[in-house]
């Protein structure tokens, strides 16, 4: 059974190789082949899951070493896999949601010129992501980590003929590099500290290591997680990544890849538990990001960017939970899974809407679509209810638990974190209701022709004719229905008898915190802010007609439209600062380094010009130097003898 | 007679030869001065041989004479060919070998 783990990674990798190298022969069957292989890896995942379930709770870890990768002296890196409950959860999420999105893409990319390549990249992504979560050591995890970064780059820039997509891909790659740098330094530190990369000895040895060392490692891992999971301060790439095709946004930039940071933190749990300062940094990043993303999500008129802000915010919840330690890990992962369902569903719904609306993304040009796209409306609506935490749906169970765990952190910290999480829940309800109302309710604003003087209109999106909204084909709606079912049921199923907690407990550990606020009070408060957020959004966007041209808005709105100045900040501090720095370095290079080199050359030249005069061609003067030299030598010899 | 006096004579002859090499322009005279220096050395060798009571210095003097003979042959040949080319035996006229 252990050998199946290798196969799990190998199947999509094979798909990627075949699809990318196969040439045009495969153009017609390529999409189906890619989907089939994704489904095959899902089946393998289910078989492995059944195998794990068949074992006792403490014995649910499969380990296998395939071969030694780099054996050099004391340095050993193996290609080895480790499948435990945490990895298994990820494997099922990745292959399950991945297969559904492959299926959806068949419909979505039907009119694209290069679907074979698209599916090749998707398979490559699946392989890298599976490698990331099943690796048994940090170096192999790093390989997967870079692999998903590459796949993300290729897929964001899939429509590379659009300059905006090419730029967005480059931006995502560069910002991710910053995080990757953190991960690579952390891995080097791990090796110098523990002498190995493998999870087992590293995590077992964490409590015998100095706190300073652990803090350094944990902070670097956090940097890596920030890059991959779009957390403040490395969050700026996620909004632009929406330039990629919508299935990519659903799979990579909502459900799976961006959660790799949460996986990394949870997996490295013992390292973080040994470093309270780093844990504080983690919860701070999580709390700041969950508010940051939510605020950005409120102001965006682009449906995908609003959802991207929401993704950022929800991952903020997960990071917050992961930073809380054993009281939070389980709920962070649970929220990750439920989020995988409803956010992928929401993105697929958004893609379906765009599909029927001539690729229009501006929500102010939607409205009243529920009549035209009933399936999309219902599935999107269920995803919406799940994300805002409507009682009984997935988001309610997972998010509620995180808020509770945040309060249970105790002390002032607990109140601040819990308050931030509650506020986040209110804003989530607000912006998701806004998206819902703008898209599916209200008057049909897409009937108005776009006014020519409107500055915000994207020229590419408008072909001049009015869109004819229509429901998407079955191949697209079926995955949406399945994901919607997942969004509705997952949270409840996980919470029956605390099934999910019991499943993950052996890996992550679990401890009940003592919340200063009772669980019922937290639930009550969550529901209260939920109603508040929905009501506010309804008052603003449901009751009053929505202008097609966005109003100027308050200072906060305008700021949030600019992503709270994250790009401006990066531009001023990093781009311009970096420019200044490099110009300074160039100056130093020219003046100091080149000056030294040129100065040496000039002084040698001058000196030799002086020495040249000695060569006057007169034999007698040469004879003088010989005599003089001999005299000096003799004198020196005598002197040395005398001394 | 005290052999040290021969050493004084040798030093005197060497100095005369050295100064001659340095200050005279005529190549023949310079050449003769070189010979003088060599012979001053020979005198010193022989004197040391006598003082130390072994034959090493005398043997060395023979070597010096042989080298001097060879040197005279080559040196005079060079001087003659330089004189043919330049119509002058002055060492300062042959000063083309410079930068």
XYZ file of C-alpha atoms in Angstrom, chain A residues 403-411 414-415 418-419 422 513-526:
28
model
C -13.278 32.397 16.824
C -13.837 30.358 19.951
C -10.217 29.166 19.946
C -9.030 32.758 19.501
C -10.933 33.811 22.614
C -9.584 30.764 24.417
C -6.040 32.019 23.866
C -6.726 33.933 27.042
C -5.710 37.319 28.371
C -7.359 36.443 23.377
C -9.784 39.365 23.476
C -11.239 37.042 19.143
C -12.500 40.562 18.496
C -15.550 38.480 15.047
C -8.820 25.878 25.667
C -10.639 27.582 28.478
C -12.498 30.388 26.859
C -13.431 33.367 29.001
C -16.556 33.524 26.873
C -18.844 30.531 26.725
C -19.226 28.705 23.447
C -22.877 29.664 23.243
C -22.007 33.336 23.674
C -19.444 33.134 20.856
C -21.971 31.468 18.580
C -24.546 34.093 19.503
C -22.121 36.933 18.833
C -21.100 35.381 15.516
